[in-house]
Coordinates of C-alpha atoms and ligand atoms in Angstrom, one line a residue:
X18 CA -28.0 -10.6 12.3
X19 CA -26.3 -12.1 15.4
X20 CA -23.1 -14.8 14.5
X21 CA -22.0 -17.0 16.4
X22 CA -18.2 -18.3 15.9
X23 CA -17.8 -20.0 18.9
X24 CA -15.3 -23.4 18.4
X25 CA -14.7 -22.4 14.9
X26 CA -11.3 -22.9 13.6
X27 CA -9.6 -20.4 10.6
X28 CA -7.8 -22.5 8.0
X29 CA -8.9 -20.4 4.8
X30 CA -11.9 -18.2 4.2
X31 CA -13.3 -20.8 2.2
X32 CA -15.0 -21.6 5.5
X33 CA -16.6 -18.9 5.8
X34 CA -20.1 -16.7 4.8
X35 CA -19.5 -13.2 3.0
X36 CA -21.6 -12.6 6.3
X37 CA -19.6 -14.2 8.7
X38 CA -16.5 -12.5 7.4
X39 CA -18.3 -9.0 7.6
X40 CA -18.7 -10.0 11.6
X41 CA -14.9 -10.6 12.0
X42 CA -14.2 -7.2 10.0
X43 CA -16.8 -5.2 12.0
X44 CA -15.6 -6.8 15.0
X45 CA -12.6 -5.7 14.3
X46 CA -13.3 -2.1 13.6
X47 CA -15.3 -2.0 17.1
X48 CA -12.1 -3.5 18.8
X49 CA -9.9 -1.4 17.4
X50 CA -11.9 1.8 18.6
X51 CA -12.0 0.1 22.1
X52 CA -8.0 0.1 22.4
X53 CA -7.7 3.5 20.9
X54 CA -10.2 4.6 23.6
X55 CA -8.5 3.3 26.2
X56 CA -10.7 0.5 26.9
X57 CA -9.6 -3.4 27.0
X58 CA -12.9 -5.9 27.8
X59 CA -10.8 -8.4 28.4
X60 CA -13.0 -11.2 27.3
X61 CA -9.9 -13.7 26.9
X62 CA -9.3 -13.7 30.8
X63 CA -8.0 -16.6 31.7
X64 CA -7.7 -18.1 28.3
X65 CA -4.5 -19.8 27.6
X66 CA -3.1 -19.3 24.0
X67 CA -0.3 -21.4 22.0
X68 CA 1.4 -20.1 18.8
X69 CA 3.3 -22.9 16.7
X70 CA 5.9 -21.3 14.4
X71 CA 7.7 -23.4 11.6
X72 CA 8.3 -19.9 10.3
X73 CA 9.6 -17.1 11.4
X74 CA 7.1 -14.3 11.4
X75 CA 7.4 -10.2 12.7
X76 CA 3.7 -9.0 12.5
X77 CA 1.8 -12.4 13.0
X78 CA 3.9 -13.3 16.0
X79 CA 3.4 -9.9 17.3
X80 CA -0.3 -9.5 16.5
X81 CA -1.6 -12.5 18.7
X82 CA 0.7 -11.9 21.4
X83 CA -0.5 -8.4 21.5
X84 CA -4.0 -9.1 20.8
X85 CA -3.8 -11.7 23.6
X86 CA -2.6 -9.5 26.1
X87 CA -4.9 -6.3 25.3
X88 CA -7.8 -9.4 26.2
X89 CA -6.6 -10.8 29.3
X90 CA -4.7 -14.2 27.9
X91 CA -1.7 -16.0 27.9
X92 CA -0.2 -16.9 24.9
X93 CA 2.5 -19.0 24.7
X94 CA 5.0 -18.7 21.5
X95 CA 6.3 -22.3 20.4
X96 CA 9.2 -22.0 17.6
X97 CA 10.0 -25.5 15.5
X98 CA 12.9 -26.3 17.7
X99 CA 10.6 -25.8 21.0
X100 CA 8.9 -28.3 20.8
X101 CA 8.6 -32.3 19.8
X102 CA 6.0 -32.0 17.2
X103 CA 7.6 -33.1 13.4
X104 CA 10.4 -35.0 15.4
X105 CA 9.5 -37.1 18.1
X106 CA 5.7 -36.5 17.8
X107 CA 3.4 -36.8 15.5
X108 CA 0.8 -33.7 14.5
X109 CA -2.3 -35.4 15.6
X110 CA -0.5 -36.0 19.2
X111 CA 1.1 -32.8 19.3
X112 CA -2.7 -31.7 18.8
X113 CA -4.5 -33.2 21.5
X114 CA -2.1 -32.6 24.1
X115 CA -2.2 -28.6 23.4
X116 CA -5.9 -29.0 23.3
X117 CA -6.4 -30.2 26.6
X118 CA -3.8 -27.6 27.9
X119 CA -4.4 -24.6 25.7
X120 CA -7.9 -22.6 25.0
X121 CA -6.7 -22.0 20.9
X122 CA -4.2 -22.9 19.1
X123 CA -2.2 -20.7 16.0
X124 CA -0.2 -22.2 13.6
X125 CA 2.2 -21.0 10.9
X126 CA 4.3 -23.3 8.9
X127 CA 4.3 -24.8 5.6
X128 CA 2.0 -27.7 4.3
X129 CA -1.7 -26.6 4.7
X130 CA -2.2 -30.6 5.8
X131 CA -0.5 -29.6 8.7
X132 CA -2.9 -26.8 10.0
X133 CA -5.9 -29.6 8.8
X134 CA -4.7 -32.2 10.8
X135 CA -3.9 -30.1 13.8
X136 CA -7.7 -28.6 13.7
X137 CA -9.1 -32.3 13.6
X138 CA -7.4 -33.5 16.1
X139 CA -7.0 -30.1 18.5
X140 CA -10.6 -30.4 20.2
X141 CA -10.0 -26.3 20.7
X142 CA -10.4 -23.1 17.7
X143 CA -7.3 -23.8 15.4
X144 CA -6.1 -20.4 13.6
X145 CA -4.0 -20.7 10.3
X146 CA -1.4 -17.7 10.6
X147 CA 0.0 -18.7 7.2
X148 CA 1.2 -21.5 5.2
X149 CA 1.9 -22.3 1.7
X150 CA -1.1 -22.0 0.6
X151 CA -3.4 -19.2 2.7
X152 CA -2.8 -16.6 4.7
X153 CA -6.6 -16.1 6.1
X154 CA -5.3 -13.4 8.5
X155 CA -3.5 -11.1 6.8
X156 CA -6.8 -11.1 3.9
X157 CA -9.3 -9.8 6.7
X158 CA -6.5 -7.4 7.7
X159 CA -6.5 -6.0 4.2
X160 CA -9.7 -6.1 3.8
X161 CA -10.6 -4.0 7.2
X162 CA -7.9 -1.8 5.6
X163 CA -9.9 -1.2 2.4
X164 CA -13.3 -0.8 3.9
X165 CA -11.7 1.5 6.2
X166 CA -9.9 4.0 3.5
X167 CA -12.7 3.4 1.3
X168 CA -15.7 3.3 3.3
X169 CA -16.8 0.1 1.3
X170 CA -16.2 -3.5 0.0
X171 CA -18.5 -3.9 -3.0
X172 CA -17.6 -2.8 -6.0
X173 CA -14.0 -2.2 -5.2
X174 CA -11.3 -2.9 -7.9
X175 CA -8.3 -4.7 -6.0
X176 CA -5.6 -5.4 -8.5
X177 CA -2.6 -8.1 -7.4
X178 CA 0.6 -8.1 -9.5
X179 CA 3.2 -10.6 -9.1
X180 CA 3.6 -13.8 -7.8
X181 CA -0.1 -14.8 -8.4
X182 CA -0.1 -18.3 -7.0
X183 CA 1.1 -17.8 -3.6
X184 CA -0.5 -17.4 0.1
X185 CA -1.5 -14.0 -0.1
X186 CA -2.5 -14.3 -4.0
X187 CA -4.4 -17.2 -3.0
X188 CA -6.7 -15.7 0.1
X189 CA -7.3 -12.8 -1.2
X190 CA -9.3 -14.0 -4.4
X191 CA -10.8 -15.9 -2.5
X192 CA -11.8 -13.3 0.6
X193 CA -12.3 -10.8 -2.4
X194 CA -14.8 -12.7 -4.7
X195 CA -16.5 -13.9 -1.5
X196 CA -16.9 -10.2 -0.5
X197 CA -18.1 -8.7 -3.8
X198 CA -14.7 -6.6 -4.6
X199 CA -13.5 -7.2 -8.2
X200 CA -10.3 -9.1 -7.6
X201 CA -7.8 -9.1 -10.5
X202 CA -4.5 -10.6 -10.5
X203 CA -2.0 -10.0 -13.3
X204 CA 1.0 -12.2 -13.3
X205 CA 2.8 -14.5 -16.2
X206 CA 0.7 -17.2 -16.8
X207 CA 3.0 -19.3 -15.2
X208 CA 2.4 -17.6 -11.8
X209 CA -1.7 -17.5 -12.0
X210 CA -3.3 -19.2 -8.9
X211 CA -4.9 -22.9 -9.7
X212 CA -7.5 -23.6 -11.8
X213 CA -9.5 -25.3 -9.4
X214 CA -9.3 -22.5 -7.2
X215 CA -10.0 -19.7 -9.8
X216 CA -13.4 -22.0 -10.2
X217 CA -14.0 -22.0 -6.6
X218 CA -13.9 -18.1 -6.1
X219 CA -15.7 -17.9 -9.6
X220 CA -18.7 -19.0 -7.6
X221 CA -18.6 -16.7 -4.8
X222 CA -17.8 -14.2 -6.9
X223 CA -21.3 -14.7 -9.0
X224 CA -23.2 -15.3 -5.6
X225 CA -21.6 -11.4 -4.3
X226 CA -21.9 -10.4 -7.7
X227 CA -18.4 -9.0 -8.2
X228 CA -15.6 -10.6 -10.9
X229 CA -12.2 -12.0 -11.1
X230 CA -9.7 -11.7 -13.7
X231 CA -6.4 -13.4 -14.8
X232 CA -4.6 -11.4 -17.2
X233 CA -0.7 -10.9 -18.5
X234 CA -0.9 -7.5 -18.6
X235 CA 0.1 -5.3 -16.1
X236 CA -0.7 -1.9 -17.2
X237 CA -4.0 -2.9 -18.9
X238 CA -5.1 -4.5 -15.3
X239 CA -4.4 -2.4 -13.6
X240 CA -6.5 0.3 -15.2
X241 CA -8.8 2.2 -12.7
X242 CA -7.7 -0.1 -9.6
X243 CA -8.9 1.1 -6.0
X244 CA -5.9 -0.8 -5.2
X245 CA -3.3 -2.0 -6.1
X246 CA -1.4 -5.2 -4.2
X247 CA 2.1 -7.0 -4.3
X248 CA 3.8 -9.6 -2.3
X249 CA 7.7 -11.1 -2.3
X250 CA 8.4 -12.9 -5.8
X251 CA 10.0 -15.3 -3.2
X252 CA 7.9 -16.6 -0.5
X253 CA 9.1 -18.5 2.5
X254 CA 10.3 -22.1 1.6
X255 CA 11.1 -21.2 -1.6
X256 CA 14.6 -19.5 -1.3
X257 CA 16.7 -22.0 -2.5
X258 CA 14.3 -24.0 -5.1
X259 CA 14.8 -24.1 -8.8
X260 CA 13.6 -21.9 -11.0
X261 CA 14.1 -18.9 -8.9
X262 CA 16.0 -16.7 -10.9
X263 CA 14.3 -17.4 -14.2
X264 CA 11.1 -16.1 -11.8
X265 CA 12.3 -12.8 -10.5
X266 CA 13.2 -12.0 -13.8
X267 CA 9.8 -13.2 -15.4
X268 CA 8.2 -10.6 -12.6
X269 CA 10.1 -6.9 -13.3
X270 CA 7.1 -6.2 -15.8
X271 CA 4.7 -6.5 -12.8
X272 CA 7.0 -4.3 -10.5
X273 CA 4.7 -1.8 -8.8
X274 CA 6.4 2.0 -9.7
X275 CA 5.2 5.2 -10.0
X276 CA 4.5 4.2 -13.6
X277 CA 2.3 1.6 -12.6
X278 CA 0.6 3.2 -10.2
X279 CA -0.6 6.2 -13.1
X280 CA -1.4 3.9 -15.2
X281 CA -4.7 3.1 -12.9
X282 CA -5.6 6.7 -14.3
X283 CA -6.8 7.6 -10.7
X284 CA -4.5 10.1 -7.9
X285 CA -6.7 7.9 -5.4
X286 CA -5.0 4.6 -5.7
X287 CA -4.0 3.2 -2.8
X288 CA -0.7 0.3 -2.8
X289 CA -0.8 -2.6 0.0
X290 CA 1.4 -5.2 0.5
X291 CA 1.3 -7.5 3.6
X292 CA 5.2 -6.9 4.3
X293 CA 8.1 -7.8 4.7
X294 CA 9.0 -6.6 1.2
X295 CA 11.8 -6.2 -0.7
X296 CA 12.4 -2.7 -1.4
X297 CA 12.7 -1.9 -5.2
X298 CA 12.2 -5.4 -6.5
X299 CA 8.4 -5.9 -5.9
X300 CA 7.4 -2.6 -5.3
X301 CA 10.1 0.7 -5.8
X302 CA 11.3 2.8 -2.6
X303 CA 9.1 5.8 -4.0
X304 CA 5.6 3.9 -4.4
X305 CA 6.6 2.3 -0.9
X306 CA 6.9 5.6 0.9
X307 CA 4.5 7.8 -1.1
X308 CA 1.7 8.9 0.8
X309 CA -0.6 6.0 -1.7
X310 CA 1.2 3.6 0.8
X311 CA -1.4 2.2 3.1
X312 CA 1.1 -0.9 4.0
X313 CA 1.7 0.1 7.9
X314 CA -2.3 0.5 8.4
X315 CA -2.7 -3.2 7.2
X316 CA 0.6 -4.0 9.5
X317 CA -1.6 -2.6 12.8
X318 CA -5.0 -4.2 11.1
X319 CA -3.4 -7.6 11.7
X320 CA -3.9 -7.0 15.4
X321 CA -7.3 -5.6 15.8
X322 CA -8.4 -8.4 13.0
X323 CA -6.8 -11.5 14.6
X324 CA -8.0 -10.4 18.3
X325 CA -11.5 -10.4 16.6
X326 CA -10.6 -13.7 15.3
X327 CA -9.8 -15.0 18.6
X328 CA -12.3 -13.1 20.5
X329 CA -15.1 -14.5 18.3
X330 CA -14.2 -18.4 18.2
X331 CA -13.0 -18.7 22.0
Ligands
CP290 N1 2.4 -10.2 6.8 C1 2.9 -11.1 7.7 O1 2.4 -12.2 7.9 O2 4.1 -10.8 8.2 P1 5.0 -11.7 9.2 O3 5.6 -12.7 8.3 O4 6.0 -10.8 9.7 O5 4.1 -12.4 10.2
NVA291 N1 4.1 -14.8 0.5 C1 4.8 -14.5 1.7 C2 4.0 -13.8 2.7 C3 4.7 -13.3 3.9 C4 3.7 -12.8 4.9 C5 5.5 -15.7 2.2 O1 4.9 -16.7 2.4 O2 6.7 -15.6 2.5

């Protein structure tokens, strides 16, 4: 079935069918053999591209500048001291003047009201390369990643352990339930995602017919995993809030090690994380260089996943 995405913006998956997000992941499998192949369609020609970064960023920045460039575009990188928006200017003017310049428009910062107001004012495809509270991107790059180690979505057991309520936490239960792989986060119970948006991906999980679970219990969840996923236990924003010690030490039962990982009872796990991590406090040296380590195929998945993004929408 044809889809078209044209003038659509990203702010969260939420927005988007189980079918529509197999498009952007297909897409992004065919792109991906194009550049391996040697071949660049350069359907962004002439497009002009501007990335707004309140954060700093490695792979995100990267990926839609490289993504831009493999299509033919410009993209332009605006860091928070670049440009007027948050000081002199407001978001919604900031918006309209980079939609009548610009063809799209990424932004990564921190409140998700920015993103919002920036795609309802923009008049142009607004992209959310991460804030607080989604990280849309970086879910369809992991979930290319799965279907491509795996073969397959449905059915899959993805297991997250840590901070449960963060960006990445948060998009992929909801990119998981939406695409029928059993999504199961284990966390203390002070770090599980929201209720309301637990309730939210409990629907789309009984409409793909796969299941989410919250549980304390690391070992136990992780039981039989197809993978298993981590994140910081600090996320951007949150260095220097309270509570941050007590945290990290709440989270060392839900350290991924080689114990953890044979406690899925499997030798075919596979451990993702969307990097940067923090070597042996999330996830131990050993699991992150074993060869169950699929974190550097995500890293390149970002690219061929945001250029199907862009290509798509533009
Ligand atoms: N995974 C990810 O978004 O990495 P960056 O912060 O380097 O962009
Ligand atoms: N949760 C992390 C993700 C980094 C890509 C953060 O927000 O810092």
């Amino acid at each position: 079935m044809p889809f078209n995405l044209k003038g659509r913006h990203l702010l969260t998956l939420k927005d988007y069918t189980p079918g529509e997000i197999e498009h952007l992941i297909g897409l992004s499998a065919r792109l991906k053999q194009l550049k391996y192949a040697g071949v660049f369609p350069k359907s962004m020609k002439n497009k002009n591209i501007a990335l707004i970064f309140e954060k700093p960023s490695t792979r995100t920045r990267c990926a839609f500048v490289v993504a831009c460039v493999d299509e033919g575009a410009h993209p332009e990188y605006l860091g928070k001291n670049d440009i007027q928006m948050g000081k002199k200017e407001s978001v919604a003017d900031t918006a309209r003047v980079l939609g009548r310049m610009f063809d799209g428009i990424q932004f990564r910062g921190f409140e998700h009201s920015t993103v919002e107001e920036l795609a309802r004012y923009a008049g142009v495809p607004v992209w959310n390369g991460l804030t607080d509270s989604y990280h849309p991107t970086q879910c369809l790059a992991d979930l290319l990643t799965i279907k491509e180690h795996f073969g397959s979505l449905k059915g899959r057991k993805l297991v997250y352990t840590g901070d449960g309520r963060n960006n990445v936490a948060n998009s992929l239960l909801v990119g998981c339930a939406k695409m029928g792989v059993d999504f199961v986060i284990t966390a203390p119970e002070s770090l599980f995602p929201d209720d309301e948006l637990v309730n939210t991906a409990n629907k789309y999980a009984r409409e793909s017919g796969s299941s989410i679970e919250l549980i304390t219990d690391a070992v136990k969840a992780v039981k039989n995993a197809d993978a298993i996923y981590t994140d910081v236990w600090v996320s951007m924003g949150e260095e220097d809030n309270p509570g941050m010690k007590e945290r990290i030490e709440s989270l060392q039962p839900y350290q991924v090690n080689a114990k953890l990982m044979a406690a899925t009872g499997r030798n075919d796990t596979i451990f993702m994380h969307c990097l940067p991590a923090v070597h042996d406090k999330e996830v131990t040296t050993e699991v992150f260089e074993s060869s169950a380590s699929v974190v550097f195929d995500e890293a390149e998945n970002r690219v061929h996943t945001i250029k199907a993004v862009m290509v798509a929408t533009l």
